[in-house]
PDB file of C-alpha atoms in Angstrom:
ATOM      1  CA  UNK A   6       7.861  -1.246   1.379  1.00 37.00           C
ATOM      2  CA  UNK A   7       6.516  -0.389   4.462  1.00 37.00           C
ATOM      3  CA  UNK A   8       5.854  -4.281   5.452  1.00 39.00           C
ATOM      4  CA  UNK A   9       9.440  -4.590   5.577  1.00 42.00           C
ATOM      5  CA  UNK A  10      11.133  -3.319   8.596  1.00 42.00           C
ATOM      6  CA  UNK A  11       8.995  -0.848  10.408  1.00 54.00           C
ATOM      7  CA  UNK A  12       8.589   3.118  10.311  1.00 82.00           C
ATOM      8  CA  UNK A  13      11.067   3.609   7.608  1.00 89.00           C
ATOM      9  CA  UNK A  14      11.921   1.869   3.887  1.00 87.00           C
ATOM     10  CA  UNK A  15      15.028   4.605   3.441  1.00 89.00           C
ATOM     11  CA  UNK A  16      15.596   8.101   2.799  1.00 93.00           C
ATOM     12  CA  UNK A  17      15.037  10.718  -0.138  1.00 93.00           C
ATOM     13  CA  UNK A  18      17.496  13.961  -0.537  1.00 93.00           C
ATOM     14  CA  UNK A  19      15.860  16.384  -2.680  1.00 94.00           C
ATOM     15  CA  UNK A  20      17.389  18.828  -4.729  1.00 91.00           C
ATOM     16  CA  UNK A  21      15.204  21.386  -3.923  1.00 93.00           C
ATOM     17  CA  UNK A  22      11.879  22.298  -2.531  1.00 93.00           C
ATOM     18  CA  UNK A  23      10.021  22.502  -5.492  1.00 94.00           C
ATOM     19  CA  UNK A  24       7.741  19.370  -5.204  1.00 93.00           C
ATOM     20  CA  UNK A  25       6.315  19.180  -8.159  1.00 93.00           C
ATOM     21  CA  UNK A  26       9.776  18.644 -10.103  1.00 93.00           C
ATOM     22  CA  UNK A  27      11.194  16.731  -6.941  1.00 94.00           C
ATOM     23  CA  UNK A  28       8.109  14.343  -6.484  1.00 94.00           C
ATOM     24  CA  UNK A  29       7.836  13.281 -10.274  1.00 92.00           C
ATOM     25  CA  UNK A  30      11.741  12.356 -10.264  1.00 91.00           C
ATOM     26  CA  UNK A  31      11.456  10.393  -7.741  1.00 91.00           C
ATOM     27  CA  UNK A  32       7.977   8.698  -8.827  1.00 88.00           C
ATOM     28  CA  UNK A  33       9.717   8.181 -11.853  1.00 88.00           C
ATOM     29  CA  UNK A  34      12.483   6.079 -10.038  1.00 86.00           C
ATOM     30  CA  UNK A  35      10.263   3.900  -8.077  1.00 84.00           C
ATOM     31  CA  UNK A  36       7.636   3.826 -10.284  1.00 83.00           C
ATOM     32  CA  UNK A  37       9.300   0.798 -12.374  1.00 84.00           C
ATOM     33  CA  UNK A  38      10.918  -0.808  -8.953  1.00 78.00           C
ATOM     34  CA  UNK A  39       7.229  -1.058  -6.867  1.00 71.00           C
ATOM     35  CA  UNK A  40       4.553  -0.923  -9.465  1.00 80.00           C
ATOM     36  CA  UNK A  41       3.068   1.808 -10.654  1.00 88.00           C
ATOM     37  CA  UNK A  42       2.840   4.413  -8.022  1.00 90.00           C
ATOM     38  CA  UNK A  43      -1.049   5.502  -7.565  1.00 91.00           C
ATOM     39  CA  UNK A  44      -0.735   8.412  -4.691  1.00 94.00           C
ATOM     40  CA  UNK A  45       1.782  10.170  -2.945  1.00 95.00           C
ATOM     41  CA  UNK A  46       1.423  11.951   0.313  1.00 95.00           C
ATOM     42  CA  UNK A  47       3.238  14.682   1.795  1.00 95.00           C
ATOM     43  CA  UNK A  48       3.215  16.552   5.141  1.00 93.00           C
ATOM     44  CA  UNK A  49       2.814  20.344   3.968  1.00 91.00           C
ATOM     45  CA  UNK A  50       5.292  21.935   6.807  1.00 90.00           C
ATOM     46  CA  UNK A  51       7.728  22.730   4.704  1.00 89.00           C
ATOM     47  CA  UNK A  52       7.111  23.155   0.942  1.00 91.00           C
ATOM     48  CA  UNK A  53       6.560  26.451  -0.016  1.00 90.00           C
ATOM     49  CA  UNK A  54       3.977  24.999  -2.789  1.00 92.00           C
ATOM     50  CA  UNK A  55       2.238  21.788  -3.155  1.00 93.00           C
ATOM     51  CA  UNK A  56       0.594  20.083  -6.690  1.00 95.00           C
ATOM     52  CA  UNK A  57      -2.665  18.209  -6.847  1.00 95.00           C
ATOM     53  CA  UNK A  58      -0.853  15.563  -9.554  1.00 96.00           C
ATOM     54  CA  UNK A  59       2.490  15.121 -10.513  1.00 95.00           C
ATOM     55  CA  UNK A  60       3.627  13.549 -14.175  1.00 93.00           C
ATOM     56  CA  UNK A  61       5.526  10.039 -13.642  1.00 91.00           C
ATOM     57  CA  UNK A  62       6.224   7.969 -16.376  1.00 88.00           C
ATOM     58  CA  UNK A  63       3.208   8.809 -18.673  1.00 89.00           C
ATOM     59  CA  UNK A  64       0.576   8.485 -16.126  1.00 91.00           C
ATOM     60  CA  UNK A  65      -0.441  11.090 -13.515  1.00 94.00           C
ATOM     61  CA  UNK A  66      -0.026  10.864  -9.663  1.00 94.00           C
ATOM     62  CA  UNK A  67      -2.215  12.370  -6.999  1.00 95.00           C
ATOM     63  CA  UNK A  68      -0.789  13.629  -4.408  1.00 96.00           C
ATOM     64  CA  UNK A  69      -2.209  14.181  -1.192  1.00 94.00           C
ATOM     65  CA  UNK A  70      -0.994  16.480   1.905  1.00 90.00           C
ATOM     66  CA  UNK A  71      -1.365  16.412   5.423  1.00 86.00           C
ATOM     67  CA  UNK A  72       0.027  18.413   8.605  1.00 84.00           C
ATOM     68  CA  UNK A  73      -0.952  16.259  11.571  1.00 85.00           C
ATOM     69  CA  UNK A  74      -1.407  13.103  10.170  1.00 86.00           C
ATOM     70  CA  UNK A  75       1.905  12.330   8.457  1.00 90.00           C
ATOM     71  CA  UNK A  76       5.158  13.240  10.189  1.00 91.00           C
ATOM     72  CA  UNK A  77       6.632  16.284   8.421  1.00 91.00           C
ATOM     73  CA  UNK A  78      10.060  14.887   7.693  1.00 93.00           C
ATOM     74  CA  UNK A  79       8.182  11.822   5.854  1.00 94.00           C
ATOM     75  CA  UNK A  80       6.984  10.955   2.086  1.00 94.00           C
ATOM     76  CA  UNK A  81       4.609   7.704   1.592  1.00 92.00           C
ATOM     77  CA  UNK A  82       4.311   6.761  -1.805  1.00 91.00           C
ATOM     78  CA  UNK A  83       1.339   4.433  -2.418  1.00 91.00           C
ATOM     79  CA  UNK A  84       1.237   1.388  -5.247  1.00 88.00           C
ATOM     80  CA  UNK A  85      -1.418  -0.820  -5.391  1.00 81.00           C
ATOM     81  CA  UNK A  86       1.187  -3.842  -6.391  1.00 84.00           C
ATOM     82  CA  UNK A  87       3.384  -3.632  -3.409  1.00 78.00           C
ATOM     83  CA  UNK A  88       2.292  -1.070  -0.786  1.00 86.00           C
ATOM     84  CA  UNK A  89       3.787   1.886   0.457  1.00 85.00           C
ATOM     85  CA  UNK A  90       7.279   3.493   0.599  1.00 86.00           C
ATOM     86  CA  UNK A  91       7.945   5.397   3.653  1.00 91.00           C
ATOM     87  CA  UNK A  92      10.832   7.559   3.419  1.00 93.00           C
ATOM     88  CA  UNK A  93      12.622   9.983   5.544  1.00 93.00           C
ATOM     89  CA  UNK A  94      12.863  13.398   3.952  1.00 94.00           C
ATOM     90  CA  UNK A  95      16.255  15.068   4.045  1.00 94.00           C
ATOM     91  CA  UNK A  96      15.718  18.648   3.983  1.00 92.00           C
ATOM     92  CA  UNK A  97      17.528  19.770   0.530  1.00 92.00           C
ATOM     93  CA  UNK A  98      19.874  22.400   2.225  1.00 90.00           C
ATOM     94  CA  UNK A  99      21.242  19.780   4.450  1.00 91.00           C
ATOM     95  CA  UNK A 100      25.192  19.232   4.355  1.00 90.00           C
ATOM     96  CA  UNK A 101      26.328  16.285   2.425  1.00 91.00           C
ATOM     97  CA  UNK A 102      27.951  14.918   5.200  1.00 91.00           C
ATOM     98  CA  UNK A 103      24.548  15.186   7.647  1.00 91.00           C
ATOM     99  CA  UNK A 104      22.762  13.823   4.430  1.00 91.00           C
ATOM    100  CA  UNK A 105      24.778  10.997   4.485  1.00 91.00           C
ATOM    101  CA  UNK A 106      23.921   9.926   7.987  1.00 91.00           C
ATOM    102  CA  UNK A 107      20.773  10.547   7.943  1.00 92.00           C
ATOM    103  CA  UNK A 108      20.329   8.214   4.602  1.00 91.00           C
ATOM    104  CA  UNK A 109      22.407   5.590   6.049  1.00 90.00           C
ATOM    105  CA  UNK A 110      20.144   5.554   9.690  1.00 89.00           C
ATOM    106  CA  UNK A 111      16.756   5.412   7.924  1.00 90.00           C
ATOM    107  CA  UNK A 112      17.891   2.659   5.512  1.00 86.00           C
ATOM    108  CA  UNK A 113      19.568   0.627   8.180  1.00 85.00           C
ATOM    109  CA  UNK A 114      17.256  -2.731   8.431  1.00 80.00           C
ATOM    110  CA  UNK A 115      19.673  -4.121  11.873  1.00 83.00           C
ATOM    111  CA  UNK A 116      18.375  -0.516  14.308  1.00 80.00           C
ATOM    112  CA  UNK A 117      14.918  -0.535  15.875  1.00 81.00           C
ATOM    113  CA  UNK A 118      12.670   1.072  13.640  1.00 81.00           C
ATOM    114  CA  UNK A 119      12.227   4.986  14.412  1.00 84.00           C
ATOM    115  CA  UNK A 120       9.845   7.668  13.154  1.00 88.00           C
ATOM    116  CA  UNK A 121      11.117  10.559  10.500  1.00 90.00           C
ATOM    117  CA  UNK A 122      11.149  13.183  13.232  1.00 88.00           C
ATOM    118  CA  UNK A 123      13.315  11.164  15.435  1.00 88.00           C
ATOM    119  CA  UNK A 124      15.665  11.034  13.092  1.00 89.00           C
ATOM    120  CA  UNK A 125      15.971  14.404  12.382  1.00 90.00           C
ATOM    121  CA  UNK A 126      16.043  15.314  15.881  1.00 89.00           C
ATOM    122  CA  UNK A 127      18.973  12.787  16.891  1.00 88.00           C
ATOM    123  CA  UNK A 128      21.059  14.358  14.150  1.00 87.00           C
ATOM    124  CA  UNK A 129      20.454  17.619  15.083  1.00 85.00           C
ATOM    125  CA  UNK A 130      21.371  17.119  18.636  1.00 87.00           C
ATOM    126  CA  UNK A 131      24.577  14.981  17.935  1.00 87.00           C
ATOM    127  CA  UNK A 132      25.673  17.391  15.209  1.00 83.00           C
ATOM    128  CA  UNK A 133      23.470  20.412  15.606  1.00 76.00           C
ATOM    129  CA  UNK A 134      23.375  22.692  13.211  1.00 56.00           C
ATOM    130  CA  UNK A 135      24.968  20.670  10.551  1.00 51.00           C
ATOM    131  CA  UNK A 136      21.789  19.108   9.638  1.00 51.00           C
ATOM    132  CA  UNK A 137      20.131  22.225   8.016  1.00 46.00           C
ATOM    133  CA  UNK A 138      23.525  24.666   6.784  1.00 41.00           C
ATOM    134  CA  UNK A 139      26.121  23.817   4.625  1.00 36.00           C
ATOM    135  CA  UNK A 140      29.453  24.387   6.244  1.00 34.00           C
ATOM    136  CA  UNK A 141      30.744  27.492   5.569  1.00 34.00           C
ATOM    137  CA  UNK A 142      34.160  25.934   4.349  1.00 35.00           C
ATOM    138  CA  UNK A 143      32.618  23.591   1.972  1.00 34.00           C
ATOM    139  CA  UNK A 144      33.104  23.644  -1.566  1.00 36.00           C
ATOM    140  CA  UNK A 145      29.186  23.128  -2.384  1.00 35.00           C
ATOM    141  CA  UNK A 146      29.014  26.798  -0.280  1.00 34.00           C
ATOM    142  CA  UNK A 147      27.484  29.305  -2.742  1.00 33.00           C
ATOM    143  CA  UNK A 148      27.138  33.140  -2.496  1.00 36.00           C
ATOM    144  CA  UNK A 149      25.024  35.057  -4.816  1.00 37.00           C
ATOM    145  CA  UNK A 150      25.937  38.925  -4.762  1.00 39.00           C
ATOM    146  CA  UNK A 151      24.286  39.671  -1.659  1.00 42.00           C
ATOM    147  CA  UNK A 152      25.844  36.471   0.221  1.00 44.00           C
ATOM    148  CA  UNK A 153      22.835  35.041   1.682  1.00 39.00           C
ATOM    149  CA  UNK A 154      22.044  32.123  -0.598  1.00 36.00           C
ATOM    150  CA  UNK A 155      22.896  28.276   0.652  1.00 36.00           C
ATOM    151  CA  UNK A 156      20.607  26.967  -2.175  1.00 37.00           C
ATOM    152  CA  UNK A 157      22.301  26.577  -5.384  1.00 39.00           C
ATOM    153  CA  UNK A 158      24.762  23.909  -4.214  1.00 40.00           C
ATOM    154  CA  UNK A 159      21.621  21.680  -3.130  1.00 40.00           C
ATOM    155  CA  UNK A 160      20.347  22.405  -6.506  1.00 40.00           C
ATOM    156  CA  UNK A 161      23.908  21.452  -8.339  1.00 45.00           C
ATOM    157  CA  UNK A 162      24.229  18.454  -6.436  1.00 46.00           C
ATOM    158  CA  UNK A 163      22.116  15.372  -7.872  1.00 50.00           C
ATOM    159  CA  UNK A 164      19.279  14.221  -5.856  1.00 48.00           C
ATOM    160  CA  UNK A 165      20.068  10.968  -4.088  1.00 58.00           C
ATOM    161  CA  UNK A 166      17.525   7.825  -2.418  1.00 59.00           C
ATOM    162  CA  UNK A 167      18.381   5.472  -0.614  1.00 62.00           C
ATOM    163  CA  UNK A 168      16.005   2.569   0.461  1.00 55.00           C
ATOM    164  CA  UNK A 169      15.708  -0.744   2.730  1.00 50.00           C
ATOM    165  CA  UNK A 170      14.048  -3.417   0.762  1.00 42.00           C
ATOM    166  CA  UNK A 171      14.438  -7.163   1.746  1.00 32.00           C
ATOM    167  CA  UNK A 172      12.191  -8.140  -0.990  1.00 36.00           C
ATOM    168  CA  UNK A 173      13.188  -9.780  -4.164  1.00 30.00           C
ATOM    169  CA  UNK A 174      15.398  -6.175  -5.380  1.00 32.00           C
ATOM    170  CA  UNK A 175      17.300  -6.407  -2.089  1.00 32.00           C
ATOM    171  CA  UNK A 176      19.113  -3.338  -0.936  1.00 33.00           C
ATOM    172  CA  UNK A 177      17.935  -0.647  -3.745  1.00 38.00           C
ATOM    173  CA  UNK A 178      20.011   2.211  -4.183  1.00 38.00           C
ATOM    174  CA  UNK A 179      19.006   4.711  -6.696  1.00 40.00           C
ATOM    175  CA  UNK A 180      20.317   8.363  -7.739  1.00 39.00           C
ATOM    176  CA  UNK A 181      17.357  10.493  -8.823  1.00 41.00           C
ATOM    177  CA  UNK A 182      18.533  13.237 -10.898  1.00 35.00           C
TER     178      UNK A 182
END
């Protein structure tokens, strides 16, 4: 929860950037861990689409988006049991090794606490363009016929989260899938 530790409870890798699938798998994860989960909200920057409500475990979810107010590489879900989860958002295209780090940094309770953005822009300048392309000699590269598509192996891979919790669950780590 966000009374933890500061800026950041842990990271969330998506599969893909459809948020509607993506947001109820992961609702569906914490749901049970934090409550039930009442409202989720999500800067708009970068999904293509965004839903009004999102199924989670037999109830339905609001979700709420922003572009100014929320920092667009972070999620807050809401619970009215425990708080808020504020998680960095790994961008689903992102290399499993860049993934890795990133997850590891925004879950990591002993660093001063850092926004989402900051983050995201420390990777990219200490591993640059690593953060958003998968490596050309990676086995999770994927051509379709034309060549161009980076995609599938983000959508092949499962969907991982990783969170900082120092209340009574301790370190959670969950895979979404």
């Amino acid at each position: 929860m966000s009374t933890s530790r500061g800026l950041l409870d842990g990271a969330w890798w998506p599969r893909s950037r459809d948020l509607t699938h993506e947001l109820s798998a992961l609702a569906d994860v914490l749901d049970p861990l934090s409550g039930r989960i009442t409202r989720i909200a999500v800067n708009a920057t970068y999904w293509p689409a965004l839903p009004s409500r999102v199924p989670v475990n037999g109830h339905v979810v609001k979700v709420g988006w922003f572009t100014t107010e929320l920092d667009p590489h972070k999620i807050m879900l809401l619970s009215h049991t425990t708080g808020c989860w504020n998680l960095l958002v790994i961008p689903p295209e992102t290399n499993a090794p860049a993934a890795a780090r990133l997850m590891a940094a925004a879950s990591d309770s002993t660093r001063p606490p850092t926004t989402a953005s900051a983050l995201m822009a420390a990777e990219h300048a200490l591993h640059g363009s690593s953060m958003t392309v998968l490596d050309q000699d990676s086995e999770e590269t994927w051509e379709d016929a034309d060549g161009t598509s980076s995609y599938q192996a983000a959508a092949d891979r499962p969907c991982r989260l990783v969170m900082e919790n120092v209340g009574s669950l301790g370190k959670a780590r969950s895979r979404v899938r």
